[in-house]
Amino acid sequence: MARIASNIVSVIGVFGQILESQKRQCPAHGEFTDFLTGLGKARSAAWSGCQLCADEKRVEADRVEQEALTRENARRAIESRIGRSCIPPRFAERSFTNFRAGNHGQKSALAICAEYAESFPAHAQRGRSLMLLGNVGTGKTHLAAAIGNHVMREFGMTALYVTAGAVIRHVKASFDRDTAHNEVQAYQLFAAPDLLILDEVGVQNATEFERTVMFELVNSRYEAMKPTIVISNRGRDELPTYMGDRVVDRLRENGGKLILFSWESQRGNGEGA
Ligand SMILES: [Zn+2]
């Protein structure tokens, strides 16, 4: 019988027998009992540390996991509402590493956009926007997509890519009695993501209605301190015609940057957009 009992003790020992205990001081929680526990051959004995610290760590890990889950649900909700077209398929794999930066302007644009993406949570906290202006085929959408991809992959945040024309159509459709969304909901869709990439500004007609839509869109995000990347083939002086003066002012607030893509088109040069 004694032999069986000793076998049981050694089995318990494998799964974590308390070998020793000591009173110690935790800088945060004061005195606690530290237990040295044997974990068998797989892992050597280890001290338990402060139990209150361990509890706090667990609570924090739960909170982080919960937050990630909430963000993921928000991202899914946006995707299911607009389809999976957050970033157009053509730009789905665009990154900073596959952007060709030959001249000084391209290198500078790449550096600003890469920094913006890497520090996005800090920029987002201040609602800091970006304006990418210049000719077609200079890589504006490429760099914006790279920012969007980085923000989604690295930070699990939501990014939505949309053209100005699509926004205007979506708002216009809300006036239709047969449409499922009303005007408020139409703007809410674009106000929700952590980052909105608004492409092809200035391709539309520059009517008063279109300026109003652009203002409502950028303003709702501005008030929520959420950044917007505006992409346009129009120059700095022309942009207010399509968005209104106030919109351009808001995009420049809190250190919002304007990047001019002033080089020639790279299309047909092995490099799209
Ligand atoms: Zn502690």
Short mmCIF file of C-alpha atoms and ligand atoms in Angstrom, two decimals:
data_model
loop_
_atom_site.label_atom_id
_atom_site.label_comp_id
_atom_site.label_asym_id
_atom_site.label_seq_id
_atom_site.Cartn_x
_atom_site.Cartn_y
_atom_site.Cartn_z
CA MET A 1 0.00 0.00 0.00
CA ALA A 2 2.77 2.42 0.92
CA ARG A 3 4.30 1.88 -2.45
CA ILE A 4 1.11 2.83 -4.30
CA ALA A 5 0.79 6.01 -2.22
CA SER A 6 4.31 7.11 -3.06
CA ASN A 7 3.59 6.50 -6.76
CA ILE A 8 0.58 8.78 -6.53
CA VAL A 9 2.67 11.52 -4.93
CA SER A 10 5.22 11.32 -7.68
CA VAL A 11 2.45 11.50 -10.29
CA ILE A 12 1.06 14.65 -8.63
CA GLY A 13 4.59 15.98 -8.64
CA VAL A 14 4.72 15.73 -12.42
CA PHE A 15 1.70 17.98 -12.78
CA GLY A 16 2.82 20.65 -10.38
CA GLN A 17 3.75 19.96 -6.83
CA ILE A 18 4.50 22.88 -4.60
CA LEU A 19 8.16 22.47 -3.75
CA GLU A 20 8.67 25.63 -1.77
CA SER A 21 6.94 28.87 -0.79
CA GLN A 22 8.27 32.28 0.17
CA LYS A 23 6.86 35.63 1.23
CA ARG A 24 7.82 38.32 -1.27
CA GLN A 25 6.94 41.93 -2.06
CA CYS A 26 5.13 42.88 -5.28
CA PRO A 27 5.80 46.52 -6.23
CA ALA A 28 2.11 46.89 -7.13
CA HIS A 29 0.31 44.66 -4.61
CA GLY A 30 2.56 44.37 -1.56
CA GLU A 31 3.25 41.10 0.21
CA PHE A 32 2.34 37.82 -1.47
CA THR A 33 3.26 34.18 -1.21
CA ASP A 34 5.42 33.00 -4.06
CA PHE A 35 5.12 29.28 -4.81
CA LEU A 36 7.84 27.25 -6.47
CA THR A 37 6.06 24.59 -8.49
CA GLY A 38 7.65 21.58 -10.12
CA LEU A 39 6.35 20.81 -13.55
CA GLY A 40 8.21 17.54 -14.07
CA LYS A 41 10.77 16.87 -16.75
CA ALA A 42 9.04 18.83 -19.48
CA ARG A 43 9.62 22.15 -17.74
CA SER A 44 11.80 22.93 -14.78
CA ALA A 45 10.41 24.33 -11.53
CA ALA A 46 9.12 27.91 -11.69
CA TRP A 47 7.97 30.55 -9.21
CA SER A 48 4.31 31.49 -9.46
CA GLY A 49 4.83 35.22 -8.95
CA CYS A 50 2.18 37.59 -7.58
CA GLN A 51 -1.32 36.15 -8.06
CA LEU A 52 -2.92 39.59 -8.32
CA CYS A 53 -0.48 40.50 -11.13
CA ALA A 54 -1.38 37.23 -12.88
CA ASP A 55 -5.10 38.03 -12.52
CA GLU A 56 -4.58 41.52 -13.93
CA LYS A 57 -2.64 40.10 -16.88
CA ARG A 58 -5.47 37.66 -17.58
CA VAL A 59 -8.10 40.41 -17.44
CA GLU A 60 -6.00 42.57 -19.79
CA ALA A 61 -5.51 39.68 -22.22
CA ASP A 62 -9.28 39.07 -22.19
CA ARG A 63 -9.91 42.76 -22.85
CA VAL A 64 -7.46 42.83 -25.78
CA GLU A 65 -9.04 39.69 -27.22
CA GLN A 66 -12.53 41.16 -26.81
CA GLU A 67 -11.44 44.38 -28.51
CA ALA A 68 -9.96 42.45 -31.43
CA LEU A 69 -13.21 40.53 -31.73
CA THR A 70 -15.27 43.73 -31.75
CA ARG A 71 -13.02 45.21 -34.43
CA GLU A 72 -13.22 42.06 -36.50
CA ASN A 73 -17.03 42.11 -36.25
CA ALA A 74 -17.08 45.76 -37.32
CA ARG A 75 -14.83 44.96 -40.27
CA ARG A 76 -17.07 42.04 -41.28
CA ALA A 77 -20.17 44.22 -40.99
CA ILE A 78 -18.64 46.79 -43.33
CA GLU A 79 -17.50 44.10 -45.77
CA SER A 80 -20.89 42.45 -45.87
CA ARG A 81 -22.52 45.80 -46.54
CA ILE A 82 -20.30 46.91 -49.39
CA GLY A 83 -19.13 43.55 -50.63
CA ARG A 84 -15.50 42.55 -50.36
CA SER A 85 -14.42 45.48 -52.50
CA CYS A 86 -12.77 47.45 -49.69
CA ILE A 87 -9.66 47.58 -51.84
CA PRO A 88 -10.11 46.87 -55.57
CA PRO A 89 -8.67 43.44 -56.55
CA ARG A 90 -6.09 45.18 -58.73
CA PHE A 91 -4.72 46.90 -55.61
CA ALA A 92 -5.20 44.06 -53.11
CA GLU A 93 -1.52 43.13 -53.08
CA ARG A 94 -0.12 46.65 -53.30
CA SER A 95 2.42 47.32 -50.61
CA PHE A 96 5.28 49.70 -49.89
CA THR A 97 7.85 47.13 -50.99
CA ASN A 98 6.35 46.73 -54.46
CA PHE A 99 6.08 50.49 -55.07
CA ARG A 100 8.76 51.59 -57.51
CA ALA A 101 10.46 54.71 -56.19
CA GLY A 102 13.00 56.01 -58.68
CA ASN A 103 12.95 59.79 -58.44
CA HIS A 104 13.11 62.03 -55.39
CA GLY A 105 9.37 62.79 -55.42
CA GLN A 106 8.46 59.10 -55.47
CA LYS A 107 10.88 58.34 -52.63
CA SER A 108 9.47 61.17 -50.57
CA ALA A 109 5.84 60.12 -51.23
CA LEU A 110 6.73 56.53 -50.31
CA ALA A 111 8.43 57.63 -47.08
CA ILE A 112 5.49 59.80 -45.98
CA CYS A 113 2.91 57.11 -46.77
CA ALA A 114 4.93 54.33 -45.10
CA GLU A 115 5.36 56.43 -41.96
CA TYR A 116 1.65 57.27 -41.99
CA ALA A 117 0.77 53.55 -42.18
CA GLU A 118 3.27 52.48 -39.52
CA SER A 119 2.11 55.12 -37.04
CA PHE A 120 -1.53 54.92 -38.10
CA PRO A 121 -3.00 54.40 -34.60
CA ALA A 122 -1.29 57.62 -33.45
CA HIS A 123 -2.37 59.54 -36.57
CA ALA A 124 -5.91 58.17 -36.22
CA GLN A 125 -6.10 59.36 -32.65
CA ARG A 126 -5.60 62.91 -33.91
CA GLY A 127 -7.83 62.42 -36.94
CA ARG A 128 -4.88 63.22 -39.22
CA SER A 129 -5.76 62.91 -42.92
CA LEU A 130 -3.76 62.73 -46.16
CA MET A 131 -4.27 64.23 -49.61
CA LEU A 132 -2.60 62.54 -52.59
CA LEU A 133 -2.84 64.80 -55.62
CA GLY A 134 -1.44 64.45 -59.12
CA ASN A 135 -1.65 62.97 -62.60
CA VAL A 136 -3.07 59.54 -63.39
CA GLY A 137 -0.60 56.67 -63.26
CA THR A 138 1.69 58.21 -60.67
CA GLY A 139 1.02 55.62 -57.95
CA LYS A 140 -1.44 57.49 -55.71
CA THR A 141 -3.93 54.62 -55.45
CA HIS A 142 -1.07 52.14 -55.06
CA LEU A 143 0.28 53.94 -51.99
CA ALA A 144 -3.20 54.54 -50.52
CA ALA A 145 -4.03 50.83 -50.96
CA ALA A 146 -0.70 49.94 -49.31
CA ILE A 147 -1.70 52.10 -46.32
CA GLY A 148 -5.15 50.48 -46.21
CA ASN A 149 -3.69 46.97 -46.43
CA HIS A 150 -1.17 47.72 -43.68
CA VAL A 151 -3.80 49.22 -41.37
CA MET A 152 -6.05 46.17 -41.76
CA ARG A 153 -3.32 43.54 -41.53
CA GLU A 154 -1.05 45.02 -38.88
CA PHE A 155 -3.56 46.75 -36.61
CA GLY A 156 -6.76 44.82 -37.36
CA MET A 157 -8.43 48.17 -37.97
CA THR A 158 -11.05 48.84 -40.62
CA ALA A 159 -10.22 50.54 -43.91
CA LEU A 160 -12.69 51.26 -46.64
CA TYR A 161 -11.84 52.17 -50.23
CA VAL A 162 -14.47 53.99 -52.24
CA THR A 163 -14.60 56.35 -55.21
CA ALA A 164 -16.24 59.77 -54.91
CA GLY A 165 -18.64 58.71 -57.67
CA ALA A 166 -19.74 55.64 -55.68
CA VAL A 167 -20.36 57.77 -52.58
CA ILE A 168 -22.49 60.22 -54.55
CA ARG A 169 -24.48 57.37 -56.13
CA HIS A 170 -24.97 55.73 -52.73
CA VAL A 171 -26.29 58.97 -51.20
CA LYS A 172 -28.48 59.69 -54.24
CA ALA A 173 -29.94 56.17 -54.04
CA SER A 174 -30.99 56.83 -50.44
CA PHE A 175 -33.54 59.39 -51.72
CA ASP A 176 -35.25 56.59 -53.61
CA ARG A 177 -38.25 55.21 -51.76
CA ASP A 178 -37.36 51.64 -52.76
CA THR A 179 -33.85 51.77 -51.32
CA ALA A 180 -33.21 49.98 -48.04
CA HIS A 181 -30.94 52.73 -46.63
CA ASN A 182 -31.89 56.31 -45.84
CA GLU A 183 -29.60 59.34 -46.18
CA VAL A 184 -28.33 59.18 -42.59
CA GLN A 185 -27.44 55.49 -43.00
CA ALA A 186 -25.74 56.27 -46.29
CA TYR A 187 -23.28 58.59 -44.53
CA GLN A 188 -22.93 56.26 -41.54
CA LEU A 189 -21.52 53.57 -43.81
CA PHE A 190 -18.63 55.85 -44.79
CA ALA A 191 -18.22 57.32 -41.31
CA ALA A 192 -17.75 53.90 -39.68
CA PRO A 193 -14.31 52.66 -40.81
CA ASP A 194 -11.12 53.71 -39.03
CA LEU A 195 -9.70 54.80 -42.39
CA LEU A 196 -11.59 55.92 -45.48
CA ILE A 197 -9.77 56.05 -48.82
CA LEU A 198 -11.72 58.35 -51.10
CA ASP A 199 -10.47 57.99 -54.68
CA GLU A 200 -11.26 59.78 -57.94
CA VAL A 201 -12.26 63.08 -56.39
CA GLY A 202 -12.69 65.62 -59.19
CA VAL A 203 -13.79 63.10 -61.80
CA GLN A 204 -17.40 64.06 -61.10
CA ASN A 205 -19.18 67.19 -62.32
CA ALA A 206 -18.59 69.59 -59.43
CA THR A 207 -22.26 70.33 -58.86
CA GLU A 208 -23.48 71.95 -55.66
CA PHE A 209 -25.04 68.60 -54.65
CA GLU A 210 -21.77 66.76 -55.11
CA ARG A 211 -19.88 69.37 -53.08
CA THR A 212 -22.48 68.99 -50.32
CA VAL A 213 -22.06 65.20 -50.29
CA MET A 214 -18.27 65.54 -50.10
CA PHE A 215 -18.60 68.04 -47.27
CA GLU A 216 -21.03 65.87 -45.28
CA LEU A 217 -18.78 62.85 -45.78
CA VAL A 218 -15.48 64.45 -44.76
CA ASN A 219 -17.12 66.49 -42.02
CA SER A 220 -18.78 63.48 -40.36
CA ARG A 221 -15.39 61.78 -40.25
CA TYR A 222 -13.66 64.96 -39.10
CA GLU A 223 -16.07 65.31 -36.19
CA ALA A 224 -15.46 61.70 -35.20
CA MET A 225 -11.65 62.35 -35.46
CA LYS A 226 -11.32 59.72 -38.17
CA PRO A 227 -8.76 60.11 -40.95
CA THR A 228 -9.58 60.21 -44.64
CA ILE A 229 -7.17 59.77 -47.54
CA VAL A 230 -8.35 61.87 -50.47
CA ILE A 231 -6.99 60.99 -53.91
CA SER A 232 -7.47 63.32 -56.87
CA ASN A 233 -6.11 64.07 -60.31
CA ARG A 234 -6.91 67.70 -59.65
CA GLY A 235 -4.34 70.15 -58.38
CA ARG A 236 -4.29 71.86 -55.03
CA ASP A 237 -6.10 74.93 -56.42
CA GLU A 238 -8.80 72.97 -58.23
CA LEU A 239 -9.75 70.64 -55.37
CA PRO A 240 -12.05 73.16 -53.58
CA THR A 241 -14.19 73.26 -56.74
CA TYR A 242 -15.04 69.59 -56.20
CA MET A 243 -15.06 69.37 -52.43
CA GLY A 244 -15.64 72.91 -51.16
CA ASP A 245 -13.11 75.10 -49.34
CA ARG A 246 -14.08 73.92 -45.88
CA VAL A 247 -13.38 70.29 -46.74
CA VAL A 248 -9.86 71.06 -47.88
CA ASP A 249 -9.29 73.07 -44.68
CA ARG A 250 -10.48 70.16 -42.52
CA LEU A 251 -8.22 67.71 -44.31
CA ARG A 252 -5.23 69.94 -43.54
CA GLU A 253 -6.04 70.28 -39.84
CA ASN A 254 -4.07 68.48 -37.10
CA GLY A 255 -1.06 68.19 -39.38
CA GLY A 256 -2.86 66.55 -42.31
CA LYS A 257 -0.37 66.25 -45.18
CA LEU A 258 -0.72 67.00 -48.88
CA ILE A 259 1.54 65.04 -51.24
CA LEU A 260 1.97 66.15 -54.84
CA PHE A 261 2.59 63.37 -57.35
CA SER A 262 4.09 65.64 -59.98
CA TRP A 263 6.05 63.11 -62.06
CA GLU A 264 5.01 61.50 -65.33
CA SER A 265 2.67 58.51 -65.53
CA GLN A 266 4.38 55.18 -64.82
CA ARG A 267 1.75 53.19 -66.70
CA GLY A 268 3.02 51.12 -69.59
CA ASN A 269 6.31 51.12 -67.73
CA GLY A 270 5.69 47.80 -66.05
CA GLU A 271 3.90 49.60 -63.26
CA GLY A 272 0.14 50.07 -62.95
CA ALA A 273 -1.53 53.14 -61.44
ZN ZN B 1 1.35 42.08 -8.03
#
